[in-house]
PDB file of C-alpha atoms in Angstrom:
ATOM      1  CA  UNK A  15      -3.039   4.831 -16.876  1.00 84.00           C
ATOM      2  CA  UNK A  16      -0.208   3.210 -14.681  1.00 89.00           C
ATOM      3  CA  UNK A  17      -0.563  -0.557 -13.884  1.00 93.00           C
ATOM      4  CA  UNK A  18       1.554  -3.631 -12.227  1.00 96.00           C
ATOM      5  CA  UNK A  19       1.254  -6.843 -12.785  1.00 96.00           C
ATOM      6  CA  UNK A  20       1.927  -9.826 -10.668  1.00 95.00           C
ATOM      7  CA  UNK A  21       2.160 -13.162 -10.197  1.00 89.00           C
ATOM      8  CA  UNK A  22      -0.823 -14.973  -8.609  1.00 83.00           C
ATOM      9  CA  UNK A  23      -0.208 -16.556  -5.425  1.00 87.00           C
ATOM     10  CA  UNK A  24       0.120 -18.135  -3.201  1.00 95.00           C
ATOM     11  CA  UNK A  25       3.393 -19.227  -3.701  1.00 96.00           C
ATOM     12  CA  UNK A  26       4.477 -22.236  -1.529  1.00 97.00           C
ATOM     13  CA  UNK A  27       8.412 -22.989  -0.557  1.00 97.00           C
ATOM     14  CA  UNK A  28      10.348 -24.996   1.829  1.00 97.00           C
ATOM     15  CA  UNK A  29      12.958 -23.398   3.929  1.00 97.00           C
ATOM     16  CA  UNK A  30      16.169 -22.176   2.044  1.00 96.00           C
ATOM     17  CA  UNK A  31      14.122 -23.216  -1.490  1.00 97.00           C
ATOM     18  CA  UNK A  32      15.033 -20.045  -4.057  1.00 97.00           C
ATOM     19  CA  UNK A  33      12.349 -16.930  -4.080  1.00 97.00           C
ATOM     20  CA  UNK A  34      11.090 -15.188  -7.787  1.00 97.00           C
ATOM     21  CA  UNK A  35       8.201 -13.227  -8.071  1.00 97.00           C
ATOM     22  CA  UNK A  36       7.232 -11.608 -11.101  1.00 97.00           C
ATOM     23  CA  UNK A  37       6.236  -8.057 -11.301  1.00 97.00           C
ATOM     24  CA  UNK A  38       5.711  -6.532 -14.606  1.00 97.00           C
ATOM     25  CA  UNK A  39       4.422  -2.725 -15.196  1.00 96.00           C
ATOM     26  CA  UNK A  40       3.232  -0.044 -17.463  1.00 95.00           C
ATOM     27  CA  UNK A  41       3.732   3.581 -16.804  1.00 92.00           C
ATOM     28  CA  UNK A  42       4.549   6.892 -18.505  1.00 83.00           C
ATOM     29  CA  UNK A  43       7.457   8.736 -18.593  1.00 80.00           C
ATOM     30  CA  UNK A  44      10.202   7.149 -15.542  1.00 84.00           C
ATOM     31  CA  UNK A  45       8.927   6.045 -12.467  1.00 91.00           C
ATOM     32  CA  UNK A  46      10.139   4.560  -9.224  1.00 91.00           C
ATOM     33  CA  UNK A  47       9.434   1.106  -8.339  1.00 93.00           C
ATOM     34  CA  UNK A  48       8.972  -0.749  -4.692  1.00 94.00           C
ATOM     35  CA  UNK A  49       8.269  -3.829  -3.167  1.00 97.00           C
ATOM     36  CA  UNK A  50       6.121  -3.644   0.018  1.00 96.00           C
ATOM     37  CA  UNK A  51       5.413  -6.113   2.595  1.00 97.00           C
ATOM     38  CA  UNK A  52       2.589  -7.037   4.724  1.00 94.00           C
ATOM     39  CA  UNK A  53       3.452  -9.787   7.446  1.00 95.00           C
ATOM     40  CA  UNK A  54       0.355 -11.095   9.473  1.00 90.00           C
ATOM     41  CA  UNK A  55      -1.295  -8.577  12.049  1.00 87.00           C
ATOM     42  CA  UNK A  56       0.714  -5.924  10.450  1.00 89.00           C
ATOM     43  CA  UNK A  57       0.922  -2.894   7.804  1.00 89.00           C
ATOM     44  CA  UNK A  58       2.407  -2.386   4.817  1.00 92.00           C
ATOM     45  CA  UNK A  59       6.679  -1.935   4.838  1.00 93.00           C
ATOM     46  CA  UNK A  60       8.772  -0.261   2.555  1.00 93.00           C
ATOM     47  CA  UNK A  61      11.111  -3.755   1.905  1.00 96.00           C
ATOM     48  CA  UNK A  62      13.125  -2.432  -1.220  1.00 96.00           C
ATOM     49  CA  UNK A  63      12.942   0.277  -3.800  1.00 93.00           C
ATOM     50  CA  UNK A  64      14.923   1.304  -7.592  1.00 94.00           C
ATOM     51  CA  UNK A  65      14.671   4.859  -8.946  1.00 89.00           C
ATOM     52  CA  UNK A  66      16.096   4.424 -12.140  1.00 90.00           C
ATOM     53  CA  UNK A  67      16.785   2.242 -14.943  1.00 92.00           C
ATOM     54  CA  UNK A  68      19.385  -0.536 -13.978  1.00 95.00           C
ATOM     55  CA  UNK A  69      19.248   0.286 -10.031  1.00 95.00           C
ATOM     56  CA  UNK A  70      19.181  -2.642  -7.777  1.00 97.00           C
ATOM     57  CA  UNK A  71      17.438  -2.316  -4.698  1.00 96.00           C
ATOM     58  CA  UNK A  72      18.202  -4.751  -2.045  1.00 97.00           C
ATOM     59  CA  UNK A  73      17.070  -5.159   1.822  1.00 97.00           C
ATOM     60  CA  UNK A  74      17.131  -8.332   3.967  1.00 95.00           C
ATOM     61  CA  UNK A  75      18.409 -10.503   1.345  1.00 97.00           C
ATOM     62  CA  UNK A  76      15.410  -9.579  -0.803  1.00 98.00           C
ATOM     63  CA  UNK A  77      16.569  -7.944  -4.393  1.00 98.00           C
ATOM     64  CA  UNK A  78      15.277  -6.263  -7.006  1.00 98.00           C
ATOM     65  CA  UNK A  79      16.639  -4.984 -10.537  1.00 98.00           C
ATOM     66  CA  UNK A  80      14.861  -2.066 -12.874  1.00 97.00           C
ATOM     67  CA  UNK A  81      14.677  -3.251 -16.173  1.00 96.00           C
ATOM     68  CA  UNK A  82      13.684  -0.582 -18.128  1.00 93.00           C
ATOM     69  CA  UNK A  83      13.910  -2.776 -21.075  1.00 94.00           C
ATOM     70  CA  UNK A  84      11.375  -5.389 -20.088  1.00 95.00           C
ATOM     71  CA  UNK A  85       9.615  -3.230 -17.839  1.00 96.00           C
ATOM     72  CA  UNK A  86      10.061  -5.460 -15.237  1.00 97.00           C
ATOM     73  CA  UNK A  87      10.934  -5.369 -11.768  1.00 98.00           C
ATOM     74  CA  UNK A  88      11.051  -9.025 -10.166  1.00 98.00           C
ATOM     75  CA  UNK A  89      11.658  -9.642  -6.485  1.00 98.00           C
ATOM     76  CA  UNK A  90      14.434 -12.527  -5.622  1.00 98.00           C
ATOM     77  CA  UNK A  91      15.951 -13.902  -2.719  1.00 98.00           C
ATOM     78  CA  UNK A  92      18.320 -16.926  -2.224  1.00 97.00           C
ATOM     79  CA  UNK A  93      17.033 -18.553   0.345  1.00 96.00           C
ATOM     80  CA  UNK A  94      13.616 -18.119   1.921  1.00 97.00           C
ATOM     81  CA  UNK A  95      12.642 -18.727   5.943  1.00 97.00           C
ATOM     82  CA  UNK A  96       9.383 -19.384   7.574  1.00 97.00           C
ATOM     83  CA  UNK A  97       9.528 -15.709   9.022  1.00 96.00           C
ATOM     84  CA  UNK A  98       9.606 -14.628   5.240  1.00 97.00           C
ATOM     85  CA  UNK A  99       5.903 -15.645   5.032  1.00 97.00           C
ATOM     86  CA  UNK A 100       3.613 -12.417   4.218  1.00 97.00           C
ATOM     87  CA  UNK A 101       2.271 -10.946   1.072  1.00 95.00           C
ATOM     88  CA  UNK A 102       4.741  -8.931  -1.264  1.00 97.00           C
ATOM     89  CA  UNK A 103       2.965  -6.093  -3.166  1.00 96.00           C
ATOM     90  CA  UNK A 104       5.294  -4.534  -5.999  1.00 97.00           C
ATOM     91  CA  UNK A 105       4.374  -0.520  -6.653  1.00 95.00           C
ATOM     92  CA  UNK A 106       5.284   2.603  -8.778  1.00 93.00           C
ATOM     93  CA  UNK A 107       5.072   6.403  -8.579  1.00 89.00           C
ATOM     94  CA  UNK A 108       5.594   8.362 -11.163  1.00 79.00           C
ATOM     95  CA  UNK A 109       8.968  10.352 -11.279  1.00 65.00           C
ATOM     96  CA  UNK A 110      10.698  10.869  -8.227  1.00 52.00           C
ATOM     97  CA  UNK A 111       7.830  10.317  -5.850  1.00 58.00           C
ATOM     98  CA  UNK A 112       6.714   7.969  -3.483  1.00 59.00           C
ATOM     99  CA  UNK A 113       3.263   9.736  -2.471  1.00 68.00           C
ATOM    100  CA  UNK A 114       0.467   8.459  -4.938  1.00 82.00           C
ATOM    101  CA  UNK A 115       1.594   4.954  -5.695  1.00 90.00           C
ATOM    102  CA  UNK A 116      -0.130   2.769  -7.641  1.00 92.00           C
ATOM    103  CA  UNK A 117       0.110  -1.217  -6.488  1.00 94.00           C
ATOM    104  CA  UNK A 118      -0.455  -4.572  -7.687  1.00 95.00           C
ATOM    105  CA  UNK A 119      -2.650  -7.482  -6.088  1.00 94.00           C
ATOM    106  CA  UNK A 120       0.117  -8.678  -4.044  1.00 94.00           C
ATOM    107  CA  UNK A 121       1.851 -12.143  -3.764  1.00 96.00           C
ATOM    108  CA  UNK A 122       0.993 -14.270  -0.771  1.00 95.00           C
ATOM    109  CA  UNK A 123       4.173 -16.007   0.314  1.00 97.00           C
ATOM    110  CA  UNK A 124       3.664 -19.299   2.655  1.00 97.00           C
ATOM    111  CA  UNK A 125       7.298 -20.299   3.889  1.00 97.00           C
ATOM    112  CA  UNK A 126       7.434 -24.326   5.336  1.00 97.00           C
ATOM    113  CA  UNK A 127       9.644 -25.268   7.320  1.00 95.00           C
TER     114      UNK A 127
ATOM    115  CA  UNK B   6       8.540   6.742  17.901  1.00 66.00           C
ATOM    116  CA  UNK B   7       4.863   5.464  17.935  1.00 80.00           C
ATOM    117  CA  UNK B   8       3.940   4.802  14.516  1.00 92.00           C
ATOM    118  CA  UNK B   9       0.944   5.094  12.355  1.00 95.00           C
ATOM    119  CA  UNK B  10      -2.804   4.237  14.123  1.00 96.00           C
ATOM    120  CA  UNK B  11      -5.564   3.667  13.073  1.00 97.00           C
ATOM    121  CA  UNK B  12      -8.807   2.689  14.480  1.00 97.00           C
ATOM    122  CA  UNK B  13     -10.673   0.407  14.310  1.00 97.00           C
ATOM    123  CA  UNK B  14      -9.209  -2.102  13.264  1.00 96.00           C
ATOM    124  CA  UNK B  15     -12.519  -4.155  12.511  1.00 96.00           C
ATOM    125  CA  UNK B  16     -15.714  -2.888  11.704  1.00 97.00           C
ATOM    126  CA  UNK B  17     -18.977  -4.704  10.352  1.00 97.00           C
ATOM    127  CA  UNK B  18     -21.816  -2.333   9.497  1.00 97.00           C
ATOM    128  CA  UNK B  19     -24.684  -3.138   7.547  1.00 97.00           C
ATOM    129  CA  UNK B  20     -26.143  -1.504   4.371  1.00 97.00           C
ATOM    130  CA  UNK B  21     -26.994   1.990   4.723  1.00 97.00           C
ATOM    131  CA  UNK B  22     -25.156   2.817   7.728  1.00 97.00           C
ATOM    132  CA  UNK B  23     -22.387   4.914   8.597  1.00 97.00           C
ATOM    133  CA  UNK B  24     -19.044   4.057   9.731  1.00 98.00           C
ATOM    134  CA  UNK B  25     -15.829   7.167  10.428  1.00 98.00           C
ATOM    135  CA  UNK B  26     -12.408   5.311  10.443  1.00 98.00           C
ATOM    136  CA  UNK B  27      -9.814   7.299  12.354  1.00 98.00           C
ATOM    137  CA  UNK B  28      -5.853   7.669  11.186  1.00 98.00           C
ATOM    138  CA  UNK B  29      -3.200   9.289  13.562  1.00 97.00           C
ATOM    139  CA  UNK B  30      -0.303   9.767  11.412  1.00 97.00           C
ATOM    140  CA  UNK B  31       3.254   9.768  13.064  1.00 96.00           C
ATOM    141  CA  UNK B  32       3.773  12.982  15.011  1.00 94.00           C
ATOM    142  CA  UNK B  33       5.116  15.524  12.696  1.00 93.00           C
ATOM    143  CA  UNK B  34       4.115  14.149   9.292  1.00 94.00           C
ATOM    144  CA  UNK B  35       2.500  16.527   7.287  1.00 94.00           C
ATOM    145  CA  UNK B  36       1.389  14.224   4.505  1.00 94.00           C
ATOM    146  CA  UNK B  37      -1.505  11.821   5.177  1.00 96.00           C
ATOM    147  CA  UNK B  38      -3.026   8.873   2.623  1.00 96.00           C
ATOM    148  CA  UNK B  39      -5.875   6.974   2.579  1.00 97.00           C
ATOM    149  CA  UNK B  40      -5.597   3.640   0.384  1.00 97.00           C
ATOM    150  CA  UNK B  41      -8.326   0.792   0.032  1.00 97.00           C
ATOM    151  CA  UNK B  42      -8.127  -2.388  -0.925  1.00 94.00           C
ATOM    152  CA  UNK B  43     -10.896  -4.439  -1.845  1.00 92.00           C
ATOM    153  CA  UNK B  44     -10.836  -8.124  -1.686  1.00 84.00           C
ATOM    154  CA  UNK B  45      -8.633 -10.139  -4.709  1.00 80.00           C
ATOM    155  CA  UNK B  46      -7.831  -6.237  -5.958  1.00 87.00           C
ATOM    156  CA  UNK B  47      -5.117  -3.836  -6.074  1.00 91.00           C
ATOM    157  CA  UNK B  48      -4.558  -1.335  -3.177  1.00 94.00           C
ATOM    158  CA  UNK B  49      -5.520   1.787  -4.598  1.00 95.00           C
ATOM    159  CA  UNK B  50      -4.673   5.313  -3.702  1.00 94.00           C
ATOM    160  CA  UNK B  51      -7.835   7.486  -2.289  1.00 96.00           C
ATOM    161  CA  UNK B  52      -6.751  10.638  -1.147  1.00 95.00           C
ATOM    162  CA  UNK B  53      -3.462  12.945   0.142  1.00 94.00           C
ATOM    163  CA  UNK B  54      -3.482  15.650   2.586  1.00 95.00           C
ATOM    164  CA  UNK B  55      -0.713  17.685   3.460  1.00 93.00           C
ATOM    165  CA  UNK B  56      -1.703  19.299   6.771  1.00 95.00           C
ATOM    166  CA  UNK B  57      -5.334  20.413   6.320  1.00 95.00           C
ATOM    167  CA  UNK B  58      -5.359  21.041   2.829  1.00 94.00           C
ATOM    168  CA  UNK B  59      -6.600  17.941   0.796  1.00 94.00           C
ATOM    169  CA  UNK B  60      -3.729  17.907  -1.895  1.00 91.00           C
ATOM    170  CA  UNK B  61      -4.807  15.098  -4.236  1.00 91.00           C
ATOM    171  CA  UNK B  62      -8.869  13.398  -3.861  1.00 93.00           C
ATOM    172  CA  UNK B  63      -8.653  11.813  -7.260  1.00 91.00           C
ATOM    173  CA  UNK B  64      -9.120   8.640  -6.015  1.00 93.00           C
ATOM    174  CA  UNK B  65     -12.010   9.175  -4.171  1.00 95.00           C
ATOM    175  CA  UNK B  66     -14.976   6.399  -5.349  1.00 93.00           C
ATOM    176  CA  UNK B  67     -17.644   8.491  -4.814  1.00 93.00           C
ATOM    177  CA  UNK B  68     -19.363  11.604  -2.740  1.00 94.00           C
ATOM    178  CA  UNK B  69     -20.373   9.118  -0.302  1.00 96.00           C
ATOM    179  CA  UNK B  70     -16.491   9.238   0.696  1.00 97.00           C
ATOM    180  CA  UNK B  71     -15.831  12.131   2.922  1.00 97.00           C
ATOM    181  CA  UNK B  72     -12.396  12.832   4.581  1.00 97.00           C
ATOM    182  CA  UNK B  73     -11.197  15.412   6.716  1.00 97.00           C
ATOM    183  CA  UNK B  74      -8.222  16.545   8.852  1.00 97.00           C
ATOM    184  CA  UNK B  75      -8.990  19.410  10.934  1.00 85.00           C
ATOM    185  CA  UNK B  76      -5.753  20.874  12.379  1.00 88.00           C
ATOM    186  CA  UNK B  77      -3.764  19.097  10.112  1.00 86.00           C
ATOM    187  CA  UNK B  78      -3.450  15.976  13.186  1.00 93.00           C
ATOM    188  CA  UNK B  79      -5.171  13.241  12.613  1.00 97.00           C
ATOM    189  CA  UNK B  80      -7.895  12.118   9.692  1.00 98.00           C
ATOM    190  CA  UNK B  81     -10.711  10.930   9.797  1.00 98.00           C
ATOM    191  CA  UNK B  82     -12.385   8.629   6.850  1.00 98.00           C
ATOM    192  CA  UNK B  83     -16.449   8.499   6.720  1.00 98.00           C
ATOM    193  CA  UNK B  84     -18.268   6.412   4.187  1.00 97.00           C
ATOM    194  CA  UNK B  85     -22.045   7.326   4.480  1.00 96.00           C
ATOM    195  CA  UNK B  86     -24.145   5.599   3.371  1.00 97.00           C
ATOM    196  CA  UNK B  87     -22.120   2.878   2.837  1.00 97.00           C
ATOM    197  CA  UNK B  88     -22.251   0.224   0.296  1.00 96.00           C
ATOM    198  CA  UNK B  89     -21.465  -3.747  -0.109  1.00 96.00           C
ATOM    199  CA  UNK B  90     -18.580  -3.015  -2.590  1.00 95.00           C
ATOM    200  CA  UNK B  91     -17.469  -0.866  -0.074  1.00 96.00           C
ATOM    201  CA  UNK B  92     -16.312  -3.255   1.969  1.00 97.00           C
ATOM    202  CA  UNK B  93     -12.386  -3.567   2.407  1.00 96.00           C
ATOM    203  CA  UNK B  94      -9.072  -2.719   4.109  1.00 96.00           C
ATOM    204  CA  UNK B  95      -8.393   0.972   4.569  1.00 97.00           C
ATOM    205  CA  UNK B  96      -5.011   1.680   4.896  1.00 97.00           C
ATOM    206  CA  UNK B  97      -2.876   5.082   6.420  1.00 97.00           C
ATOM    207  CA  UNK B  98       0.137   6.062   5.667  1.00 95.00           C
ATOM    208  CA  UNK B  99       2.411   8.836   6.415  1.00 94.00           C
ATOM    209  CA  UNK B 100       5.104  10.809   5.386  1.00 92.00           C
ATOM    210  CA  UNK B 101       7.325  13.563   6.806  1.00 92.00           C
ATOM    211  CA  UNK B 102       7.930  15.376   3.363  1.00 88.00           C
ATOM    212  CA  UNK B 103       6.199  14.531   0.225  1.00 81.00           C
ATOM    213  CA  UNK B 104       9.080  12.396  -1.892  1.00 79.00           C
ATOM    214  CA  UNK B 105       9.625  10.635   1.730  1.00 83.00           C
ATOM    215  CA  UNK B 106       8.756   7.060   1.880  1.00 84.00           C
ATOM    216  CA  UNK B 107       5.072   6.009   3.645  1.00 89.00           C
ATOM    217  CA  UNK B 108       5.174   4.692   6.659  1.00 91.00           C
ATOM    218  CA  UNK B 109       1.478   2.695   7.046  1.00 93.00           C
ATOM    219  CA  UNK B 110      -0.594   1.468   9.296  1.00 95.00           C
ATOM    220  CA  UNK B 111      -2.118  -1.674   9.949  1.00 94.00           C
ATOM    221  CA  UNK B 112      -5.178  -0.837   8.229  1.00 95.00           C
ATOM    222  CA  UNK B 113      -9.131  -1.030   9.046  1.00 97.00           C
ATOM    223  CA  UNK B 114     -10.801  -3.924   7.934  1.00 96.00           C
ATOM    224  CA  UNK B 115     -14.763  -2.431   6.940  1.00 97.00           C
ATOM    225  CA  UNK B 116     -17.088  -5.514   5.969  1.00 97.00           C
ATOM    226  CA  UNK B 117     -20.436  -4.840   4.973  1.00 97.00           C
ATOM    227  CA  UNK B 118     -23.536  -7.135   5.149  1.00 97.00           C
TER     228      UNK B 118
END
């Protein structure tokens, strides 16, 4: 069946330090991939999404490239604040979708100032 | 627009009772999810109603899992009786159409001694 992959956290950064965090999947046939985000005391957010092979998705400086190839989809931002702090969870449905999505552990992300 | 509730937000039981979590979806979404995610683990999709009509269960753990959504308002999630592995964060989310994104809620932490 349909898996992701990602890095274990937590990942600790200092203010403005460079963000990567690995998400690797397996799926049949094309799906759609997202990053979520859960910030303290909240629920989950749509942050960024790609439908297709080679689409970038990008939202609040966060990005995000399909790679089809690799079967990757790793989430990247230039330069991290404290108020970035929450855990990242990277997701696919299959085709077009976004109902039944299948997620990995999540990332915690602790942001220092 | 109020957004997805759910309630409670905490909830300690012990083994063998029963505990009903509630979701009110955003007014006007006909699709409703229930995801769980148990400690260290992936967030994993548990059920999808659109109105009424339960449109996908396959994720269901087991028939001590019953969900309903009478009128096609709000859900309600009972585990009964429930379990030590049961224990978790139960999340809502919904949609206005099905290919929309999920908007979630902030999710019912259920521990179980």
């Amino acid at each position: 069946g349909d898996s992701v992959t990602q890095m274990e956290g937590p990942v600790t950064l200092s203010e403005e330090a460079f963000l990567t965090i690995n998400c690797t999947y397996t799926a049949t046939g094309y799906p759609s991939l997202f990053w979520y985000v859960q910030y303290p005391g909240e629920g989950l957010q749509l942050l960024l999404k790609a439908t297709k092979a080679d689409d970038k998705g990008s939202n609040k400086g966060f990005e995000a490239t399909y790679r089809k190839e690799t079967t990757s989809f790793h989430l990247e931002k230039g330069s991290v604040q404290v108020s970035d702090s929450a855990v990242y969870f990277c997701a696919l449905s299959d085709g077009s979708g976004y109902s039944t999505l299948t997620f990995g552990k999540g990332t915690m992300l602790l942001v220092s100032p | 627009e109020a957004g997805v509730t759910q309630f409670p937000s905490h909830s300690v039981i012990e083994k063998g009772q029963t505990v009903t979590l509630r979701c009110d979806p955003i007014s006007g979404h006909d699709n409703l999810y229930w995801y769980r995610r148990v400690m260290g683990k992936e967030i994993k999709f548990l059920l999808h109603f659109v109105k009424e009509s339960k449109q996908d269960e396959s994720g269901m753990p087991n028939n001590r899992f019953l969900a309903e959504r009478t009128g096609g308002t709000y859900s309600t999630l009972k585990v009964q009786p429930a379990e030590l592995e049961d224990s978790g964060v139960y999340f809502c989310a919904s949609s206005p159409f099905s290919n929309s994104p999920l908007h979630f809620g902030n999710g019912t932490r259920l521990t179980v001694t």
